[in-house]
């Protein structure tokens, strides 16, 4: 069964923390949609600001979805191009954050068919 996950990242300049929001639609037997967030302040990742938040939001959404055996396909709606480009190889993963993301996504691709849907940033 296919679900849709919407993600976005944020960054708090004063606190030097990154975060991300997640909304998941279509989980069997779950209504209303699942909403959650992710936050972090690892200095190595905070330098990438809202990008880190968005990447970790994707990873958290997929981790959550592993609990649902009926879910085998995920459409990820995102506004940052790297979300898809590091996974499909369009961009090289040169920095620790992109390398971590690419490595974990390779694991999730063993479990799910994942498609990326780019939406206009705000």
Short mmCIF file of N, CA and C in Angstrom, two decimals:
data_model
loop_
_atom_site.label_atom_id
_atom_site.label_comp_id
_atom_site.label_asym_id
_atom_site.label_seq_id
_atom_site.Cartn_x
_atom_site.Cartn_y
_atom_site.Cartn_z
N UNK A 1 0.83 -1.18 0.00
CA UNK A 1 0.00 0.00 0.00
C UNK A 1 0.89 1.25 0.00
N UNK A 2 0.47 2.25 -0.75
CA UNK A 2 1.23 3.49 -0.88
C UNK A 2 0.73 4.54 0.10
N UNK A 3 1.69 5.25 0.71
CA UNK A 3 1.38 6.39 1.56
C UNK A 3 2.14 7.61 1.03
N UNK A 4 1.71 8.78 1.51
CA UNK A 4 2.37 10.02 1.13
C UNK A 4 2.96 10.66 2.38
N UNK A 5 4.22 11.08 2.27
CA UNK A 5 4.89 11.76 3.37
C UNK A 5 5.32 13.15 2.90
N UNK A 6 4.90 14.16 3.63
CA UNK A 6 5.27 15.54 3.34
C UNK A 6 6.30 15.97 4.38
N UNK A 7 7.42 16.53 3.92
CA UNK A 7 8.49 16.94 4.83
C UNK A 7 8.93 18.36 4.51
N UNK A 8 9.43 19.03 5.55
CA UNK A 8 10.05 20.34 5.35
C UNK A 8 11.02 20.57 6.49
N UNK A 9 12.05 21.34 6.22
CA UNK A 9 13.07 21.62 7.22
C UNK A 9 13.03 23.06 7.70
N UNK A 10 13.64 23.28 8.86
CA UNK A 10 13.73 24.63 9.42
C UNK A 10 15.04 24.77 10.19
N UNK A 11 15.36 26.00 10.54
CA UNK A 11 16.57 26.27 11.31
C UNK A 11 16.33 27.46 12.22
N UNK A 12 16.75 27.34 13.48
CA UNK A 12 16.66 28.43 14.43
C UNK A 12 18.05 29.01 14.64
N UNK A 13 18.26 30.20 14.15
CA UNK A 13 19.56 30.86 14.19
C UNK A 13 20.03 31.08 15.63
N UNK A 14 19.15 31.54 16.50
CA UNK A 14 19.54 31.83 17.88
C UNK A 14 19.97 30.58 18.64
N UNK A 15 19.22 29.51 18.48
CA UNK A 15 19.52 28.27 19.20
C UNK A 15 20.48 27.35 18.46
N UNK A 16 20.72 27.68 17.18
CA UNK A 16 21.55 26.85 16.31
C UNK A 16 21.05 25.40 16.28
N UNK A 17 19.75 25.29 16.11
CA UNK A 17 19.12 23.97 16.01
C UNK A 17 18.39 23.86 14.68
N UNK A 18 18.40 22.65 14.13
CA UNK A 18 17.66 22.36 12.92
C UNK A 18 16.46 21.51 13.30
N UNK A 19 15.47 21.54 12.45
CA UNK A 19 14.28 20.74 12.71
C UNK A 19 13.58 20.42 11.41
N UNK A 20 12.60 19.57 11.54
CA UNK A 20 11.82 19.20 10.37
C UNK A 20 10.42 18.77 10.79
N UNK A 21 9.48 19.06 9.93
CA UNK A 21 8.10 18.64 10.15
C UNK A 21 7.73 17.53 9.19
N UNK A 22 6.83 16.66 9.65
CA UNK A 22 6.43 15.49 8.87
C UNK A 22 4.92 15.32 8.97
N UNK A 23 4.28 15.11 7.83
CA UNK A 23 2.87 14.73 7.78
C UNK A 23 2.79 13.50 6.88
N UNK A 24 2.15 12.44 7.39
CA UNK A 24 2.02 11.21 6.62
C UNK A 24 0.54 10.90 6.43
N UNK A 25 0.15 10.73 5.17
CA UNK A 25 -1.23 10.44 4.81
C UNK A 25 -1.34 9.03 4.25
N UNK A 26 -2.43 8.35 4.61
CA UNK A 26 -2.73 7.08 3.97
C UNK A 26 -2.27 5.83 4.68
N UNK A 27 -1.82 5.95 5.94
CA UNK A 27 -1.44 4.75 6.68
C UNK A 27 -2.71 3.95 6.96
N UNK A 28 -2.72 2.68 6.60
CA UNK A 28 -3.93 1.87 6.79
C UNK A 28 -4.41 1.86 8.24
N UNK A 29 -5.68 2.20 8.42
CA UNK A 29 -6.29 2.18 9.75
C UNK A 29 -5.95 3.36 10.64
N UNK A 30 -5.19 4.33 10.12
CA UNK A 30 -4.79 5.49 10.93
C UNK A 30 -5.46 6.74 10.34
N UNK A 31 -6.29 7.38 11.15
CA UNK A 31 -6.94 8.63 10.75
C UNK A 31 -7.12 9.44 12.02
N UNK A 32 -6.73 10.66 12.10
CA UNK A 32 -6.26 11.57 11.06
C UNK A 32 -4.80 11.29 10.65
N UNK A 33 -4.27 12.11 9.75
CA UNK A 33 -2.88 11.91 9.31
C UNK A 33 -1.91 11.94 10.50
N UNK A 34 -0.81 11.25 10.35
CA UNK A 34 0.24 11.25 11.37
C UNK A 34 1.08 12.51 11.18
N UNK A 35 1.28 13.24 12.25
CA UNK A 35 2.16 14.41 12.22
C UNK A 35 3.21 14.25 13.32
N UNK A 36 4.44 14.60 13.00
CA UNK A 36 5.51 14.53 13.98
C UNK A 36 6.61 15.49 13.55
N UNK A 37 7.64 15.55 14.35
CA UNK A 37 8.75 16.45 14.04
C UNK A 37 10.06 15.79 14.44
N UNK A 38 11.13 16.42 14.03
CA UNK A 38 12.48 15.99 14.39
C UNK A 38 13.28 17.26 14.68
N UNK A 39 14.15 17.19 15.68
CA UNK A 39 15.01 18.33 15.99
C UNK A 39 16.41 17.82 16.29
N UNK A 40 17.38 18.69 16.13
CA UNK A 40 18.76 18.34 16.44
C UNK A 40 19.63 19.55 16.54
N UNK A 41 20.79 19.36 17.16
CA UNK A 41 21.73 20.47 17.29
C UNK A 41 23.19 20.02 17.14
N UNK A 42 23.38 18.89 16.49
CA UNK A 42 24.75 18.41 16.24
C UNK A 42 25.47 19.48 15.41
N UNK A 43 26.58 20.02 15.92
CA UNK A 43 27.26 21.11 15.21
C UNK A 43 27.67 20.75 13.78
N UNK A 44 28.02 19.49 13.54
CA UNK A 44 28.40 19.08 12.19
C UNK A 44 27.23 19.17 11.21
N UNK A 45 26.03 18.98 11.71
CA UNK A 45 24.85 19.02 10.86
C UNK A 45 24.18 20.39 10.88
N UNK A 46 24.32 21.12 11.99
CA UNK A 46 23.68 22.44 12.12
C UNK A 46 24.22 23.42 11.09
N UNK A 47 25.44 23.20 10.62
CA UNK A 47 26.00 24.11 9.61
C UNK A 47 25.20 24.07 8.31
N UNK A 48 24.41 23.03 8.12
CA UNK A 48 23.60 22.90 6.90
C UNK A 48 22.18 23.41 7.10
N UNK A 49 21.93 23.93 8.29
CA UNK A 49 20.70 24.66 8.61
C UNK A 49 19.44 23.82 8.32
N UNK A 50 18.50 24.37 7.58
CA UNK A 50 17.21 23.70 7.32
C UNK A 50 17.36 22.44 6.47
N UNK A 51 18.44 22.31 5.73
CA UNK A 51 18.66 21.10 4.94
C UNK A 51 18.75 19.89 5.85
N UNK A 52 19.49 20.03 6.96
CA UNK A 52 19.58 18.92 7.91
C UNK A 52 18.20 18.55 8.44
N UNK A 53 17.41 19.54 8.75
CA UNK A 53 16.06 19.27 9.24
C UNK A 53 15.22 18.50 8.26
N UNK A 54 15.32 18.86 7.00
CA UNK A 54 14.53 18.17 5.98
C UNK A 54 15.03 16.75 5.74
N UNK A 55 16.34 16.57 5.72
CA UNK A 55 16.88 15.22 5.54
C UNK A 55 16.49 14.31 6.69
N UNK A 56 16.63 14.80 7.92
CA UNK A 56 16.26 13.97 9.07
C UNK A 56 14.75 13.74 9.15
N UNK A 57 13.96 14.66 8.62
CA UNK A 57 12.51 14.44 8.57
C UNK A 57 12.18 13.27 7.66
N UNK A 58 12.83 13.19 6.51
CA UNK A 58 12.63 12.06 5.60
C UNK A 58 12.98 10.75 6.30
N UNK A 59 14.14 10.72 6.96
CA UNK A 59 14.59 9.50 7.62
C UNK A 59 13.65 9.09 8.76
N UNK A 60 13.16 10.07 9.51
CA UNK A 60 12.23 9.75 10.59
C UNK A 60 10.91 9.22 10.05
N UNK A 61 10.42 9.81 8.98
CA UNK A 61 9.16 9.34 8.38
C UNK A 61 9.29 7.88 7.95
N UNK A 62 10.40 7.56 7.29
CA UNK A 62 10.59 6.19 6.81
C UNK A 62 10.77 5.21 7.97
N UNK A 63 11.48 5.63 9.00
CA UNK A 63 11.65 4.77 10.18
C UNK A 63 10.28 4.47 10.80
N UNK A 64 9.46 5.50 10.94
CA UNK A 64 8.12 5.31 11.48
C UNK A 64 7.31 4.34 10.62
N UNK A 65 7.43 4.46 9.32
CA UNK A 65 6.64 3.63 8.40
C UNK A 65 7.08 2.16 8.39
N UNK A 66 8.28 1.86 8.86
CA UNK A 66 8.70 0.46 8.91
C UNK A 66 7.84 -0.36 9.86
N UNK A 67 7.12 0.31 10.75
CA UNK A 67 6.25 -0.38 11.72
C UNK A 67 4.96 -0.89 11.09
N UNK A 68 4.67 -0.45 9.87
CA UNK A 68 3.41 -0.81 9.21
C UNK A 68 3.70 -1.78 8.06
N UNK A 69 3.42 -3.03 8.29
CA UNK A 69 3.76 -4.09 7.32
C UNK A 69 3.06 -3.92 5.97
N UNK A 70 1.86 -3.32 5.96
CA UNK A 70 1.11 -3.15 4.71
C UNK A 70 1.69 -2.04 3.82
N UNK A 71 2.48 -1.17 4.40
CA UNK A 71 3.05 -0.05 3.64
C UNK A 71 4.31 -0.54 2.92
N UNK A 72 4.28 -0.45 1.60
CA UNK A 72 5.44 -0.87 0.81
C UNK A 72 5.88 0.18 -0.20
N UNK A 73 5.14 1.28 -0.26
CA UNK A 73 5.46 2.33 -1.22
C UNK A 73 5.24 3.69 -0.56
N UNK A 74 6.21 4.60 -0.76
CA UNK A 74 6.13 5.92 -0.14
C UNK A 74 6.43 6.99 -1.18
N UNK A 75 5.54 7.96 -1.28
CA UNK A 75 5.80 9.16 -2.08
C UNK A 75 6.24 10.23 -1.09
N UNK A 76 7.41 10.80 -1.32
CA UNK A 76 7.93 11.84 -0.43
C UNK A 76 7.83 13.18 -1.14
N UNK A 77 7.05 14.08 -0.54
CA UNK A 77 6.88 15.44 -1.06
C UNK A 77 7.85 16.35 -0.32
N UNK A 78 8.66 17.08 -1.08
CA UNK A 78 9.75 17.88 -0.52
C UNK A 78 9.97 19.11 -1.37
N UNK A 79 10.64 20.11 -0.78
CA UNK A 79 10.97 21.29 -1.58
C UNK A 79 12.47 21.46 -1.82
N UNK A 80 13.28 20.63 -1.19
CA UNK A 80 14.73 20.71 -1.38
C UNK A 80 15.18 19.62 -2.34
N UNK A 81 15.78 20.00 -3.44
CA UNK A 81 16.15 19.08 -4.51
C UNK A 81 17.06 17.94 -4.06
N UNK A 82 17.97 18.23 -3.12
CA UNK A 82 18.91 17.22 -2.67
C UNK A 82 18.24 15.98 -2.08
N UNK A 83 17.03 16.12 -1.58
CA UNK A 83 16.28 14.99 -1.01
C UNK A 83 16.27 13.82 -2.01
N UNK A 84 16.04 14.13 -3.26
CA UNK A 84 16.02 13.10 -4.30
C UNK A 84 17.38 12.91 -4.96
N UNK A 85 18.10 14.00 -5.18
CA UNK A 85 19.32 13.94 -5.99
C UNK A 85 20.46 13.16 -5.33
N UNK A 86 20.54 13.16 -4.00
CA UNK A 86 21.59 12.34 -3.36
C UNK A 86 21.23 10.86 -3.44
N UNK A 87 19.94 10.57 -3.46
CA UNK A 87 19.52 9.17 -3.52
C UNK A 87 19.70 8.60 -4.92
N UNK A 88 19.33 9.36 -5.94
CA UNK A 88 19.41 8.82 -7.30
C UNK A 88 20.78 8.99 -7.95
N UNK A 89 21.72 9.64 -7.25
CA UNK A 89 23.08 9.78 -7.76
C UNK A 89 23.32 11.00 -8.62
N UNK A 90 22.29 11.84 -8.82
CA UNK A 90 22.48 13.07 -9.58
C UNK A 90 23.54 13.95 -8.91
N UNK A 91 23.49 13.98 -7.58
CA UNK A 91 24.51 14.70 -6.81
C UNK A 91 25.37 13.69 -6.07
N UNK A 92 26.66 13.99 -5.94
CA UNK A 92 27.55 13.17 -5.12
C UNK A 92 27.37 13.54 -3.65
N UNK A 93 27.38 12.55 -2.80
CA UNK A 93 27.30 12.78 -1.35
C UNK A 93 28.71 13.02 -0.84
N UNK A 94 29.10 14.27 -0.72
CA UNK A 94 30.48 14.61 -0.35
C UNK A 94 30.64 14.94 1.13
N UNK A 95 29.59 15.42 1.76
CA UNK A 95 29.68 15.86 3.16
C UNK A 95 29.06 14.81 4.07
N UNK A 96 29.45 14.83 5.35
CA UNK A 96 28.92 13.82 6.28
C UNK A 96 27.40 13.73 6.31
N UNK A 97 26.70 14.86 6.24
CA UNK A 97 25.24 14.81 6.30
C UNK A 97 24.67 14.11 5.07
N UNK A 98 25.17 14.41 3.89
CA UNK A 98 24.65 13.77 2.69
C UNK A 98 25.06 12.31 2.61
N UNK A 99 26.25 11.97 3.11
CA UNK A 99 26.70 10.58 3.13
C UNK A 99 25.83 9.74 4.07
N UNK A 100 25.54 10.29 5.25
CA UNK A 100 24.66 9.61 6.20
C UNK A 100 23.28 9.40 5.59
N UNK A 101 22.74 10.45 5.01
CA UNK A 101 21.41 10.38 4.38
C UNK A 101 21.38 9.32 3.28
N UNK A 102 22.36 9.36 2.39
CA UNK A 102 22.39 8.41 1.27
C UNK A 102 22.51 6.97 1.77
N UNK A 103 23.34 6.76 2.78
CA UNK A 103 23.52 5.41 3.33
C UNK A 103 22.21 4.89 3.96
N UNK A 104 21.55 5.72 4.73
CA UNK A 104 20.30 5.28 5.35
C UNK A 104 19.19 5.10 4.33
N UNK A 105 19.17 5.95 3.33
CA UNK A 105 18.15 5.81 2.29
C UNK A 105 18.35 4.51 1.51
N UNK A 106 19.58 4.10 1.30
CA UNK A 106 19.84 2.83 0.61
C UNK A 106 19.21 1.67 1.40
N UNK A 107 19.25 1.75 2.71
CA UNK A 107 18.61 0.73 3.55
C UNK A 107 17.09 0.76 3.39
N UNK A 108 16.52 1.95 3.40
CA UNK A 108 15.06 2.07 3.26
C UNK A 108 14.57 1.65 1.87
N UNK A 109 15.41 1.81 0.88
CA UNK A 109 15.04 1.38 -0.47
C UNK A 109 14.94 -0.14 -0.58
N UNK A 110 15.53 -0.84 0.37
CA UNK A 110 15.37 -2.30 0.42
C UNK A 110 13.98 -2.68 0.92
N UNK A 111 13.35 -1.78 1.66
CA UNK A 111 12.05 -2.04 2.28
C UNK A 111 10.88 -1.42 1.50
N UNK A 112 11.11 -0.25 0.93
CA UNK A 112 10.05 0.51 0.27
C UNK A 112 10.40 0.86 -1.17
N UNK A 113 9.37 0.99 -1.99
CA UNK A 113 9.51 1.69 -3.27
C UNK A 113 9.30 3.16 -2.92
N UNK A 114 10.30 3.97 -3.19
CA UNK A 114 10.24 5.38 -2.81
C UNK A 114 10.27 6.24 -4.05
N UNK A 115 9.33 7.15 -4.14
CA UNK A 115 9.34 8.15 -5.21
C UNK A 115 9.36 9.53 -4.58
N UNK A 116 9.99 10.45 -5.28
CA UNK A 116 10.14 11.81 -4.78
C UNK A 116 9.31 12.76 -5.63
N UNK A 117 8.61 13.65 -4.96
CA UNK A 117 7.79 14.64 -5.64
C UNK A 117 8.25 16.01 -5.17
N UNK A 118 8.87 16.76 -6.07
CA UNK A 118 9.36 18.10 -5.76
C UNK A 118 8.20 19.06 -5.81
N UNK A 119 8.07 19.85 -4.74
CA UNK A 119 7.05 20.91 -4.70
C UNK A 119 7.76 22.25 -4.58
N UNK A 120 7.08 23.30 -4.94
CA UNK A 120 7.67 24.63 -4.91
C UNK A 120 7.98 25.02 -3.46
N UNK A 121 9.19 25.57 -3.25
CA UNK A 121 9.58 26.06 -1.93
C UNK A 121 8.79 27.30 -1.57
N UNK A 122 8.86 27.65 -0.32
CA UNK A 122 8.10 28.82 0.13
C UNK A 122 9.01 29.91 0.63
#
